[in-house]
Short mmCIF file of C-alpha atoms in Angstrom, two decimals:
data_model
loop_
_atom_site.label_atom_id
_atom_site.label_comp_id
_atom_site.label_asym_id
_atom_site.label_seq_id
_atom_site.Cartn_x
_atom_site.Cartn_y
_atom_site.Cartn_z
CA MET A 1 -40.91 -2.50 152.60
CA THR A 2 -43.53 -1.31 150.12
CA VAL A 3 -46.19 -3.91 149.58
CA THR A 4 -49.51 -2.48 148.60
CA GLY A 5 -52.33 -4.93 148.35
CA SER A 6 -56.07 -4.37 148.26
CA GLY A 7 -57.71 -1.05 147.76
CA LYS A 8 -56.29 0.21 144.49
CA ALA A 9 -57.23 -2.26 141.83
CA ALA A 10 -56.07 -1.77 138.25
CA LYS A 11 -58.33 0.13 135.89
CA PRO A 12 -60.47 -1.89 133.46
CA VAL A 13 -58.13 -3.40 130.93
CA ASN A 14 -57.86 -1.84 127.50
CA VAL A 15 -58.32 -4.68 124.98
CA ILE A 16 -55.41 -3.56 122.80
CA GLU A 17 -52.84 -3.14 125.59
CA PRO A 18 -52.29 -6.89 126.21
CA VAL A 19 -52.02 -7.48 122.45
CA VAL A 20 -49.31 -4.82 122.22
CA ALA A 21 -47.51 -6.24 125.28
CA ILE A 22 -47.52 -9.78 123.89
CA ALA A 23 -46.48 -8.57 120.42
CA ILE A 24 -43.49 -6.62 121.80
CA ASN A 25 -42.50 -9.54 124.00
CA THR A 26 -42.67 -11.98 121.07
CA PHE A 27 -40.66 -9.60 118.89
CA ARG A 28 -37.99 -9.24 121.57
CA GLU A 29 -37.89 -12.99 122.17
CA THR A 30 -37.52 -13.83 118.47
CA VAL A 31 -34.92 -11.16 117.79
CA ARG A 32 -32.89 -12.08 120.89
CA ASP A 33 -33.14 -15.76 119.96
CA ARG A 34 -30.07 -15.59 117.72
CA ILE A 35 -32.23 -15.56 114.61
CA LEU A 36 -30.14 -12.67 113.36
CA TYR A 37 -27.51 -15.25 112.50
CA ALA A 38 -29.77 -16.26 109.61
CA LEU A 39 -29.49 -12.72 108.34
CA ILE A 40 -25.69 -12.76 108.62
CA LEU A 41 -25.60 -16.07 106.75
CA PHE A 42 -27.78 -14.62 104.01
CA ALA A 43 -25.62 -11.50 103.78
CA ALA A 44 -22.52 -13.66 103.38
CA ILE A 45 -24.08 -15.80 100.63
CA VAL A 46 -25.27 -12.81 98.63
CA THR A 47 -21.95 -10.99 98.96
CA VAL A 48 -20.03 -14.01 97.70
CA LEU A 49 -22.52 -14.50 94.86
CA GLY A 50 -22.33 -10.81 93.98
CA ILE A 51 -18.56 -10.89 93.71
CA VAL A 52 -18.47 -14.20 91.82
CA LEU A 53 -21.27 -13.33 89.40
CA GLY A 54 -19.88 -9.86 88.83
CA SER A 55 -16.69 -11.38 87.53
CA LEU A 56 -18.30 -14.22 85.48
CA SER A 57 -21.36 -12.75 83.76
CA VAL A 58 -21.44 -10.23 81.05
CA GLY A 59 -24.31 -7.77 81.23
CA GLN A 60 -26.72 -9.98 83.23
CA ASP A 61 -24.82 -10.03 86.53
CA ILE A 62 -27.23 -7.68 88.35
CA ARG A 63 -30.32 -9.50 87.06
CA ILE A 64 -28.95 -12.86 88.30
CA LEU A 65 -27.82 -11.40 91.60
CA LYS A 66 -31.26 -9.85 92.17
CA ASP A 67 -33.14 -13.05 91.32
CA ILE A 68 -30.95 -15.16 93.57
CA GLY A 69 -31.07 -12.54 96.32
CA LEU A 70 -34.87 -12.29 96.29
CA ALA A 71 -35.21 -16.09 96.24
CA ALA A 72 -32.88 -16.25 99.24
CA ILE A 73 -34.90 -13.60 101.09
CA SER A 74 -38.09 -15.56 100.41
CA PHE A 75 -36.46 -18.78 101.58
CA ILE A 76 -34.79 -17.40 104.72
CA GLY A 77 -37.92 -15.38 105.61
CA GLY A 78 -39.95 -18.57 105.19
CA ILE A 79 -37.58 -20.52 107.44
CA ILE A 80 -37.88 -17.83 110.13
CA ALA A 81 -41.68 -17.76 109.79
CA VAL A 82 -42.06 -21.56 109.86
CA PHE A 83 -39.64 -22.35 112.67
CA ALA A 84 -40.41 -19.39 114.92
CA GLY A 85 -44.15 -19.64 114.17
CA THR A 86 -44.47 -23.33 114.96
CA ASN A 87 -42.78 -22.74 118.31
CA LEU A 88 -44.90 -19.74 119.22
CA VAL A 89 -47.49 -21.37 121.45
CA TYR A 90 -45.68 -24.65 122.11
CA LYS A 91 -42.76 -22.89 123.81
CA GLU A 92 -45.14 -20.99 126.09
CA LEU A 93 -46.81 -24.27 127.06
CA GLU A 94 -43.58 -26.16 127.52
CA ARG A 95 -41.97 -23.46 129.65
CA ARG A 96 -45.27 -22.86 131.45
CA THR A 97 -45.00 -19.12 130.82
CA ILE A 98 -48.57 -19.46 129.54
CA TYR A 99 -49.71 -19.66 133.19
CA ILE A 100 -48.54 -16.07 133.61
CA ILE A 101 -50.54 -14.92 130.58
CA PHE A 102 -53.83 -16.71 131.21
CA THR A 103 -54.05 -15.83 134.89
CA LYS A 104 -54.18 -12.20 133.80
CA PRO A 105 -57.21 -10.60 132.11
CA VAL A 106 -56.08 -11.81 128.69
CA SER A 107 -58.26 -13.68 126.18
CA GLY A 108 -57.21 -16.37 123.75
CA TRP A 109 -57.63 -14.04 120.77
CA GLN A 110 -55.48 -11.34 122.38
CA PHE A 111 -52.74 -13.88 123.01
CA ILE A 112 -52.80 -15.27 119.46
CA LEU A 113 -53.04 -11.86 117.81
CA GLY A 114 -50.18 -10.51 119.94
CA LYS A 115 -47.97 -13.51 119.16
CA TYR A 116 -48.76 -13.26 115.44
CA ILE A 117 -48.14 -9.53 115.21
CA GLY A 118 -44.89 -9.87 117.16
CA LEU A 119 -43.58 -12.54 114.82
CA CYS A 120 -44.74 -10.66 111.71
CA LEU A 121 -42.86 -7.58 112.95
CA CYS A 122 -39.75 -9.66 113.36
CA VAL A 123 -40.13 -11.16 109.87
CA ALA A 124 -40.68 -7.63 108.49
CA VAL A 125 -37.47 -6.37 110.07
CA MET A 126 -35.54 -9.36 108.71
CA VAL A 127 -36.98 -8.97 105.19
CA MET A 128 -36.28 -5.22 105.18
CA ALA A 129 -32.73 -5.71 106.44
CA MET A 130 -32.01 -8.41 103.87
CA GLY A 131 -33.66 -6.32 101.14
CA ALA A 132 -31.61 -3.27 102.09
CA PHE A 133 -28.45 -5.35 101.92
CA LEU A 134 -29.40 -6.66 98.48
CA ALA A 135 -30.19 -3.14 97.24
CA MET A 136 -26.82 -1.95 98.53
CA ILE A 137 -25.00 -4.63 96.53
CA VAL A 138 -27.05 -3.81 93.43
CA ILE A 139 -26.04 -0.14 93.80
CA ALA A 140 -22.43 -1.07 94.47
CA LEU A 141 -22.27 -3.16 91.29
CA GLY A 142 -23.69 -0.48 89.06
CA GLY A 143 -27.39 -1.31 89.10
CA ASN A 144 -28.17 -1.00 85.41
CA VAL A 145 -30.12 -3.88 83.88
CA ALA A 146 -31.46 -3.72 80.37
CA GLY A 147 -31.63 0.04 80.49
CA ALA A 148 -33.59 0.11 83.77
CA SER A 149 -32.49 3.01 85.94
CA PHE A 150 -31.23 2.74 89.50
CA ILE A 151 -34.56 4.06 90.89
CA GLU A 152 -36.50 1.51 88.86
CA GLN A 153 -34.28 -1.25 90.20
CA ILE A 154 -34.99 -0.23 93.81
CA LYS A 155 -38.72 0.10 93.07
CA GLU A 156 -38.75 -3.36 91.57
CA ILE A 157 -36.94 -4.83 94.58
CA THR A 158 -39.42 -3.11 96.94
CA GLN A 159 -42.42 -4.47 95.03
CA GLU A 160 -40.94 -7.96 95.02
CA LEU A 161 -40.21 -7.71 98.75
CA SER A 162 -43.82 -6.63 99.45
CA LEU A 163 -45.12 -9.73 97.69
CA ILE A 164 -42.61 -11.94 99.49
CA TYR A 165 -43.75 -10.42 102.79
CA LEU A 166 -47.40 -11.00 101.89
CA GLU A 167 -46.63 -14.67 101.38
CA LEU A 168 -44.70 -14.79 104.66
CA LEU A 169 -47.70 -13.30 106.51
CA PHE A 170 -49.64 -16.27 105.19
CA VAL A 171 -46.98 -18.80 106.21
CA THR A 172 -46.68 -17.25 109.69
CA ALA A 173 -50.46 -17.54 110.18
CA LEU A 174 -50.36 -21.20 109.13
CA ALA A 175 -47.48 -21.93 111.51
CA THR A 176 -49.23 -20.06 114.34
CA PHE A 177 -52.43 -22.03 113.78
CA PHE A 178 -50.66 -25.42 113.85
CA SER A 179 -48.63 -24.44 116.91
CA THR A 180 -51.82 -24.19 118.98
CA PHE A 181 -52.48 -27.90 118.88
CA SER A 182 -49.44 -29.85 117.76
CA THR A 183 -45.76 -30.31 118.51
CA PRO A 184 -43.18 -28.14 116.69
CA VAL A 185 -41.99 -31.04 114.52
CA LEU A 186 -45.50 -31.86 113.31
CA SER A 187 -46.36 -28.18 112.95
CA VAL A 188 -43.29 -27.66 110.73
CA LEU A 189 -44.31 -30.65 108.59
CA PHE A 190 -47.94 -29.48 108.32
CA THR A 191 -46.93 -25.91 107.49
CA LEU A 192 -44.34 -26.94 104.90
CA ALA A 193 -46.80 -29.42 103.35
CA ILE A 194 -49.50 -26.77 102.97
CA TRP A 195 -46.99 -24.19 101.78
CA LEU A 196 -45.84 -26.58 99.07
CA ALA A 197 -49.39 -27.74 98.23
CA GLY A 198 -50.44 -24.08 98.00
CA HIS A 199 -47.81 -23.55 95.31
CA LEU A 200 -48.95 -26.63 93.43
CA GLY A 201 -52.69 -25.93 93.84
CA GLU A 202 -53.38 -25.40 90.15
CA SER A 203 -51.92 -28.80 89.33
CA LEU A 204 -54.79 -30.29 91.34
CA LEU A 205 -57.29 -28.64 89.00
CA GLU A 206 -55.36 -29.93 86.00
CA LEU A 207 -55.33 -33.38 87.54
CA GLY A 208 -59.09 -33.11 88.08
CA LYS A 209 -59.55 -32.32 84.39
CA LEU A 210 -57.43 -35.29 83.36
CA THR A 211 -59.24 -37.80 85.54
CA GLN A 212 -62.35 -39.49 84.15
CA ASN A 213 -64.00 -39.67 87.57
CA PRO A 214 -66.19 -36.59 88.31
CA LEU A 215 -66.18 -37.32 92.05
CA ILE A 216 -62.38 -37.22 92.21
CA ALA A 217 -62.39 -34.07 90.09
CA GLN A 218 -64.87 -32.49 92.51
CA ILE A 219 -62.81 -33.49 95.58
CA LEU A 220 -59.64 -32.11 93.99
CA GLY A 221 -61.53 -28.91 93.19
CA ILE A 222 -62.64 -28.55 96.82
CA ILE A 223 -59.06 -29.15 98.03
CA PHE A 224 -57.83 -26.51 95.55
CA TYR A 225 -60.25 -23.89 96.89
CA CYS A 226 -59.41 -24.75 100.54
CA LEU A 227 -55.65 -24.54 100.06
CA PRO A 228 -54.01 -21.12 100.25
CA ASP A 229 -53.26 -19.81 96.78
CA PHE A 230 -49.52 -19.26 97.00
CA ALA A 231 -49.29 -19.89 93.26
CA GLY A 232 -51.23 -16.66 92.68
CA LEU A 233 -48.59 -14.69 94.56
CA THR A 234 -45.78 -16.36 92.64
CA ARG A 235 -47.54 -15.58 89.33
CA ILE A 236 -47.64 -11.89 90.15
CA ARG A 237 -43.98 -11.93 91.17
CA GLY A 238 -43.29 -13.45 87.75
CA HIS A 239 -45.12 -10.56 86.09
CA LEU A 240 -43.00 -8.10 88.05
CA LEU A 241 -39.86 -9.90 87.02
CA TYR A 242 -40.67 -9.30 83.36
CA GLY A 243 -41.67 -5.72 83.94
CA THR A 244 -45.44 -6.20 83.53
CA ALA A 245 -46.82 -4.87 86.80
CA PRO A 246 -50.28 -6.27 87.72
CA GLY A 247 -53.27 -3.91 87.86
CA THR A 248 -54.63 -2.42 91.09
CA GLU A 249 -57.67 -4.72 90.96
CA VAL A 250 -55.50 -7.83 90.97
CA LEU A 251 -53.38 -6.51 93.84
CA THR A 252 -56.46 -5.49 95.88
CA TYR A 253 -57.97 -8.94 95.38
CA LEU A 254 -54.71 -10.58 96.40
CA VAL A 255 -54.25 -8.50 99.56
CA THR A 256 -57.91 -9.04 100.56
CA TYR A 257 -57.57 -12.76 99.92
CA VAL A 258 -54.40 -13.05 102.05
CA PHE A 259 -55.85 -11.02 104.94
CA ALA A 260 -59.15 -12.95 104.88
CA TYR A 261 -57.29 -16.27 104.97
CA VAL A 262 -54.95 -15.05 107.73
CA LEU A 263 -57.93 -13.81 109.74
CA MET A 264 -59.65 -17.18 109.41
CA LEU A 265 -56.52 -19.02 110.58
CA LEU A 266 -56.08 -16.68 113.54
CA VAL A 267 -59.74 -17.02 114.56
CA LEU A 268 -59.37 -20.82 114.48
CA ALA A 269 -56.13 -20.59 116.48
CA ALA A 270 -57.85 -18.36 119.06
CA ILE A 271 -60.76 -20.81 119.39
CA VAL A 272 -58.35 -23.71 119.96
CA THR A 273 -56.40 -21.69 122.55
CA GLU A 274 -59.56 -20.58 124.34
CA ARG A 275 -60.67 -24.22 124.71
CA LYS A 276 -57.29 -25.39 125.98
CA GLU A 277 -56.65 -26.57 129.52
CA PHE A 278 -53.29 -25.92 131.14
CA SER A 279 -52.59 -28.87 133.39
CA MET B 1 -71.12 -12.16 157.74
CA ALA B 2 -67.69 -11.58 156.19
CA ASP B 3 -67.38 -11.22 152.41
CA VAL B 4 -66.69 -14.49 150.69
CA VAL B 5 -63.74 -14.14 148.33
CA ILE B 6 -63.09 -17.74 147.31
CA GLN B 7 -65.79 -20.38 147.21
CA THR B 8 -65.66 -23.84 145.74
CA THR B 9 -68.63 -26.19 145.63
CA ASN B 10 -68.06 -29.88 145.01
CA LEU B 11 -65.10 -28.93 142.83
CA SER B 12 -63.85 -32.07 141.08
CA LYS B 13 -61.48 -32.90 138.27
CA GLU B 14 -60.97 -36.04 136.25
CA LEU B 15 -58.17 -36.50 133.76
CA THR B 16 -58.18 -39.06 130.99
CA SER B 17 -54.92 -40.88 130.42
CA SER B 18 -54.09 -40.50 126.74
CA LEU B 19 -52.96 -44.10 126.18
CA LEU B 20 -55.63 -46.27 127.76
CA ARG B 21 -58.40 -43.61 127.93
CA ARG B 22 -58.63 -44.43 131.63
CA LYS B 23 -60.14 -41.75 133.82
CA VAL B 24 -58.24 -40.68 136.90
CA ARG B 25 -59.91 -38.50 139.52
CA ILE B 26 -57.34 -36.03 140.77
CA LEU B 27 -59.69 -33.84 142.81
CA SER B 28 -62.92 -34.91 144.51
CA GLY B 29 -65.67 -32.67 145.84
CA LEU B 30 -63.67 -29.76 147.19
CA ASN B 31 -65.92 -27.50 149.28
CA LEU B 32 -64.08 -24.48 150.56
CA THR B 33 -64.83 -20.92 151.57
CA VAL B 34 -62.22 -18.25 152.18
CA VAL B 35 -63.37 -14.86 153.42
CA LYS B 36 -61.97 -11.39 152.80
CA GLY B 37 -58.68 -10.72 154.54
CA GLU B 38 -58.16 -14.35 155.50
CA THR B 39 -54.88 -16.19 154.95
CA PHE B 40 -55.60 -19.75 154.01
CA GLY B 41 -52.90 -22.39 153.64
CA LEU B 42 -53.48 -25.61 151.75
CA ILE B 43 -51.13 -28.35 152.82
CA GLY B 44 -50.78 -31.96 151.75
CA PRO B 45 -48.39 -34.55 150.40
CA ASN B 46 -47.15 -34.43 146.80
CA GLY B 47 -49.93 -35.22 144.35
CA ALA B 48 -52.67 -34.44 146.87
CA GLY B 49 -54.40 -32.01 144.46
CA LYS B 50 -53.23 -28.65 145.83
CA THR B 51 -51.94 -27.22 142.54
CA THR B 52 -54.93 -28.63 140.65
CA SER B 53 -57.25 -26.83 143.09
CA ILE B 54 -55.55 -23.50 142.41
CA LYS B 55 -55.57 -24.05 138.64
CA LEU B 56 -59.30 -24.80 138.74
CA MET B 57 -59.96 -21.68 140.81
CA LEU B 58 -58.04 -19.56 138.31
CA GLY B 59 -59.66 -21.11 135.25
CA LEU B 60 -56.44 -22.65 133.91
CA MET B 61 -58.26 -25.99 134.08
CA ARG B 62 -61.98 -26.71 133.77
CA ALA B 63 -63.85 -28.60 136.48
CA THR B 64 -65.39 -31.96 135.64
CA GLU B 65 -68.00 -31.34 138.34
CA GLY B 66 -68.84 -28.51 140.70
CA ASN B 67 -67.64 -24.95 140.42
CA ALA B 68 -65.36 -22.28 141.84
CA GLU B 69 -66.09 -18.61 142.35
CA ILE B 70 -63.57 -15.86 143.01
CA LEU B 71 -64.87 -12.48 144.21
CA GLY B 72 -68.36 -13.69 143.29
CA MET B 73 -67.39 -14.40 139.69
CA PRO B 74 -66.89 -17.76 137.97
CA ALA B 75 -63.36 -19.20 137.80
CA GLY B 76 -61.40 -17.64 134.94
CA ASP B 77 -63.65 -14.57 134.63
CA LYS B 78 -61.49 -11.72 133.30
CA ARG B 79 -62.96 -9.21 135.80
CA ALA B 80 -61.88 -11.46 138.67
CA LEU B 81 -58.46 -12.14 137.11
CA ALA B 82 -57.87 -8.37 136.94
CA GLN B 83 -58.04 -8.30 140.75
CA LEU B 84 -55.86 -11.25 141.63
CA GLY B 85 -52.21 -12.18 141.68
CA TYR B 86 -50.81 -15.63 140.97
CA LEU B 87 -47.45 -17.20 141.58
CA PRO B 88 -47.08 -20.58 139.84
CA GLU B 89 -45.12 -23.46 141.34
CA ASN B 90 -41.45 -23.44 140.20
CA PRO B 91 -41.96 -20.34 138.09
CA TYR B 92 -40.18 -20.06 134.77
CA PHE B 93 -40.40 -16.77 132.99
CA TYR B 94 -39.15 -15.36 129.68
CA SER B 95 -35.41 -15.86 129.92
CA HIS B 96 -34.70 -13.20 127.26
CA LEU B 97 -36.26 -10.44 129.37
CA THR B 98 -34.69 -8.62 132.28
CA GLY B 99 -36.49 -8.60 135.62
CA ARG B 100 -37.62 -5.01 135.10
CA GLU B 101 -38.84 -5.69 131.54
CA PHE B 102 -40.79 -8.70 132.80
CA LEU B 103 -42.57 -6.71 135.51
CA ASP B 104 -43.37 -4.04 132.92
CA PHE B 105 -44.77 -6.74 130.61
CA VAL B 106 -47.00 -8.15 133.37
CA GLY B 107 -48.14 -4.65 134.31
CA GLN B 108 -49.08 -4.03 130.69
CA LEU B 109 -51.18 -7.22 130.63
CA PHE B 110 -53.16 -5.69 133.49
CA GLY B 111 -53.51 -2.40 131.61
CA ILE B 112 -51.57 -0.42 134.22
CA GLU B 113 -50.42 2.95 132.96
CA ARG B 114 -46.78 3.34 131.94
CA GLN B 115 -45.67 5.66 134.73
CA ASP B 116 -47.44 3.62 137.40
CA ARG B 117 -45.95 0.42 135.97
CA LYS B 118 -42.43 1.78 136.18
CA GLU B 119 -42.91 3.03 139.72
CA ARG B 120 -44.58 -0.18 140.82
CA ALA B 121 -41.83 -2.31 139.25
CA ARG B 122 -39.17 -0.28 141.06
CA GLU B 123 -40.98 -0.67 144.40
CA LEU B 124 -41.50 -4.38 144.01
CA LEU B 125 -37.94 -5.07 142.87
CA GLU B 126 -36.81 -3.34 146.03
CA THR B 127 -39.27 -5.32 148.15
CA VAL B 128 -37.99 -8.65 146.85
CA ARG B 129 -34.36 -7.47 146.95
CA LEU B 130 -33.77 -7.66 143.21
CA THR B 131 -32.92 -4.02 142.52
CA GLU B 132 -29.33 -4.84 141.64
CA ALA B 133 -30.36 -7.65 139.27
CA ALA B 134 -33.24 -5.67 137.77
CA ASP B 135 -31.55 -5.12 134.42
CA MET B 136 -30.04 -8.57 134.10
CA GLN B 137 -31.63 -11.11 131.75
CA MET B 138 -33.63 -13.74 133.62
CA ARG B 139 -31.61 -16.57 132.05
CA LYS B 140 -28.91 -15.55 134.55
CA TYR B 141 -31.24 -15.64 137.58
CA SER B 142 -30.95 -18.33 140.23
CA LYS B 143 -34.01 -20.35 141.30
CA GLY B 144 -34.45 -18.18 144.37
CA MET B 145 -34.24 -14.99 142.30
CA LEU B 146 -36.89 -16.30 139.90
CA GLN B 147 -39.09 -17.16 142.87
CA ARG B 148 -38.73 -13.65 144.27
CA LEU B 149 -39.47 -12.12 140.87
CA GLY B 150 -42.51 -14.40 140.66
CA ILE B 151 -43.76 -12.99 143.94
CA ALA B 152 -43.16 -9.45 142.67
CA GLN B 153 -45.13 -10.02 139.45
CA SER B 154 -48.04 -11.44 141.44
CA LEU B 155 -48.34 -8.11 143.27
CA ILE B 156 -47.95 -5.67 140.39
CA ASN B 157 -51.68 -4.97 140.10
CA ARG B 158 -52.21 -4.44 143.85
CA PRO B 159 -54.44 -7.53 143.98
CA GLU B 160 -57.45 -8.12 146.23
CA VAL B 161 -56.56 -11.78 146.44
CA VAL B 162 -53.32 -13.67 145.85
CA PHE B 163 -52.80 -17.32 144.98
CA TRP B 164 -49.30 -18.48 145.69
CA ASP B 165 -48.25 -22.01 144.84
CA GLU B 166 -45.28 -23.00 147.00
CA PRO B 167 -44.04 -19.44 147.56
CA MET B 168 -41.13 -20.54 149.78
CA SER B 169 -39.79 -23.07 147.29
CA GLY B 170 -36.16 -22.46 146.33
CA LEU B 171 -35.69 -19.67 148.84
CA ASP B 172 -32.92 -19.44 151.40
CA PRO B 173 -33.79 -18.55 155.02
CA ILE B 174 -33.49 -14.81 154.28
CA GLY B 175 -35.78 -15.16 151.29
CA ARG B 176 -38.31 -17.10 153.38
CA ARG B 177 -38.24 -14.44 156.04
CA ASP B 178 -38.81 -11.78 153.38
CA VAL B 179 -41.80 -13.69 152.01
CA ARG B 180 -43.26 -14.00 155.51
CA GLN B 181 -42.85 -10.24 155.90
CA ILE B 182 -44.54 -9.60 152.56
CA LEU B 183 -47.39 -11.85 153.64
CA SER B 184 -47.74 -9.94 156.90
CA HIS B 185 -47.87 -6.62 155.04
CA LEU B 186 -50.48 -7.99 152.63
CA LYS B 187 -52.53 -9.21 155.59
CA GLU B 188 -52.37 -5.79 157.18
CA LYS B 189 -53.72 -4.30 153.96
CA GLY B 190 -56.62 -6.74 154.01
CA THR B 191 -55.54 -8.84 151.03
CA THR B 192 -56.97 -12.34 150.92
CA ILE B 193 -54.19 -14.91 150.63
CA PHE B 194 -54.47 -18.49 149.45
CA PHE B 195 -51.33 -20.54 149.29
CA ASN B 196 -49.99 -24.04 149.01
CA SER B 197 -46.91 -25.07 150.90
CA HIS B 198 -44.94 -27.99 152.21
CA LEU B 199 -43.18 -25.86 154.77
CA LEU B 200 -45.40 -26.28 157.81
CA PRO B 201 -43.58 -23.87 160.18
CA ASP B 202 -44.12 -21.07 157.67
CA VAL B 203 -47.76 -22.00 157.21
CA ASN B 204 -48.17 -22.10 160.98
CA GLU B 205 -46.69 -18.63 161.31
CA VAL B 206 -48.65 -16.80 158.65
CA CYS B 207 -51.96 -18.60 158.15
CA ASP B 208 -55.28 -17.98 159.87
CA ARG B 209 -56.66 -21.29 158.69
CA VAL B 210 -55.27 -24.43 157.08
CA GLY B 211 -56.77 -27.18 154.99
CA VAL B 212 -55.22 -30.61 154.74
CA MET B 213 -55.53 -32.37 151.39
CA ASN B 214 -54.84 -36.00 150.72
CA ARG B 215 -55.39 -38.01 147.56
CA GLY B 216 -57.51 -35.34 145.91
CA ARG B 217 -59.79 -34.66 148.88
CA LEU B 218 -59.90 -32.02 151.57
CA VAL B 219 -59.58 -34.08 154.74
CA VAL B 220 -59.95 -31.29 157.28
CA ASP B 221 -59.77 -27.53 157.61
CA GLU B 222 -59.17 -25.77 160.88
CA GLN B 223 -58.21 -22.41 162.39
CA VAL B 224 -54.49 -22.45 163.12
CA LYS B 225 -54.98 -21.01 166.61
CA ASN B 226 -57.26 -23.95 167.54
CA ILE B 227 -54.81 -26.65 166.49
CA SER B 228 -52.44 -26.56 169.42
CA ALA B 229 -54.87 -24.79 171.76
CA GLY B 230 -57.03 -27.93 172.11
CA GLY B 231 -54.08 -29.90 173.44
CA ASN B 232 -54.71 -32.79 171.05
CA TYR B 233 -51.88 -31.86 168.73
CA LYS B 234 -48.38 -30.72 169.54
CA ASP B 235 -48.11 -28.51 166.46
CA LEU B 236 -49.27 -28.20 162.85
CA GLU B 237 -46.98 -31.01 161.73
CA ASP B 238 -48.52 -33.34 164.30
CA PHE B 239 -52.01 -32.30 163.14
CA PHE B 240 -51.08 -32.80 159.47
CA LEU B 241 -49.48 -36.22 159.97
CA GLU B 242 -52.36 -37.42 162.11
CA PHE B 243 -55.02 -36.55 159.54
CA VAL B 244 -53.06 -37.77 156.53
CA SER B 245 -52.18 -41.11 158.12
CA LYS B 246 -55.77 -41.55 159.37
CA ASP B 247 -57.08 -40.84 155.90
CA ASP B 248 -54.58 -43.23 154.30
CA ALA B 249 -55.61 -45.91 156.80
CA ASN B 250 -59.31 -45.34 156.05
CA ILE B 251 -58.72 -45.55 152.30
CA LYS B 252 -56.69 -48.74 152.73
CA ALA B 253 -59.37 -50.28 154.97
CA SER B 254 -62.19 -49.45 152.58
CA SER B 255 -60.15 -50.73 149.64
CA ASN B 256 -59.49 -54.01 151.51
CA ALA B 257 -63.17 -54.26 152.39
CA SER B 258 -64.23 -53.75 148.78
CA ASN B 259 -61.62 -56.32 147.60
CA SER B 260 -62.88 -58.89 150.10
CA THR B 261 -66.51 -58.17 149.09
CA ASN B 262 -65.53 -58.72 145.46
CA SER B 263 -63.70 -61.95 146.26
CA ASN B 264 -66.70 -63.12 148.36
CA CYS B 265 -68.96 -62.35 145.42
CA ASP B 266 -66.64 -64.29 143.11
CA THR B 267 -66.65 -67.28 145.52
CA SER B 268 -70.45 -67.18 145.82
CA SER B 269 -70.91 -67.04 142.08
CA GLU B 270 -68.47 -69.92 141.60
CA GLU B 271 -70.37 -71.92 144.26
CA ALA B 272 -73.64 -71.06 142.54
CA ARG B 273 -72.24 -72.22 139.20
CA SER B 274 -70.99 -75.50 140.66
#
């Protein structure tokens, strides 16, 4: 029997190592959690659409297939982010696996960051796989839209996918944040509500302009600035769709905005986790 | 004087029921000292506060009053956590991982180097007789196998002190014997052991000292060798039952006394009003 006890304690813990361990574990858990079925479902839908549209449309079949395909990737990626994200912390609490984590030299921020990175990796793999499948169908069906070459088509799909992924990073952070203090059902509702409100944010400003009451206009303005600006991301995707790529400044602003917002949500989630008691 | 490894001073915990906001005291004034190399067993009926005590010592819960120190550091301090091992009660681990992957994961949380982690995992899987099931997903493990894996993960970092909550739970007689052997080896190495158990013969065999808890309080703690040596108690079970029933009787008597005082007060005030 080999049981070594005292005398050879572990070296001081590297702060990144637990984050990596938790991220890999979360990735494995999500991927092994039959979420790949979502991908298979998506693949089936797009294949059917590709065949049907190929036979019905004249000239615009690839454009329609691409639009539908990208919308489906955004939707399925969002479903994965929302449902897996809202269960992230809750599942650990419910199954009491959290006892294993927090009786090791692991801080709340390391736990949250590891969980978030793990889920984002999983979403990235799903989005890339679905995107690759879509690109394959586009190639198989000819891939020429309005004179755009095959390479341009692939480039356009990649740009669109990057923006979709940026939005999903946002949604995953929201879901992770809510999962630290509420049940999965409520977390799903909160995340979906903010996701939707984030897309409709500019309507709040319009509503503020229409109202005669300055106080209400001010409140609506504050809500607009607090809500994540998903509409901004959608606007840029629209530009891409019509071949007018946004400038580097706009993209830099957008990426900085998303990462700043994600960071704020993760810091809040870490604070909530750090203050939690595990009874 | 021997090095103090675990020390609690007036450690208390109150929980607030979510519905009525009523406060319930689940642990009252726990004063306990465990020295280096000692094996301390905490015994008591269900709901006595044994698991709560461990959770407070590890920083999973925060004390309402008092404090706990492990290796001279406050409960939950990361430097102390790096040197201890913990087995939760009825452990449930990540069902999607294999036993070997899980031990590797735990080793990584401690920052153990890859090669050492692999070697350590192999050793421990052998120790707890799980080598053959090492590459099987944990969803297929029996309760006893999970318990043995739980013991293995609590030893991956070669801890100075281990906290085991019901380590014999779910184990068959062979498994219990193995755990007793592991405990003996840890003792030989000078590891400090703190564990909760309902299985008094096992506690009697491996512990240097036991504490009896009842209704959130430590009723008595005594060296195991003194329990039957004095001739007052037949064995540990006799000792345990005696103290728990005495404590229950005392609580009942004081509750009756306070009820009768209250009813006397009510009668006097009614008389005064009339």
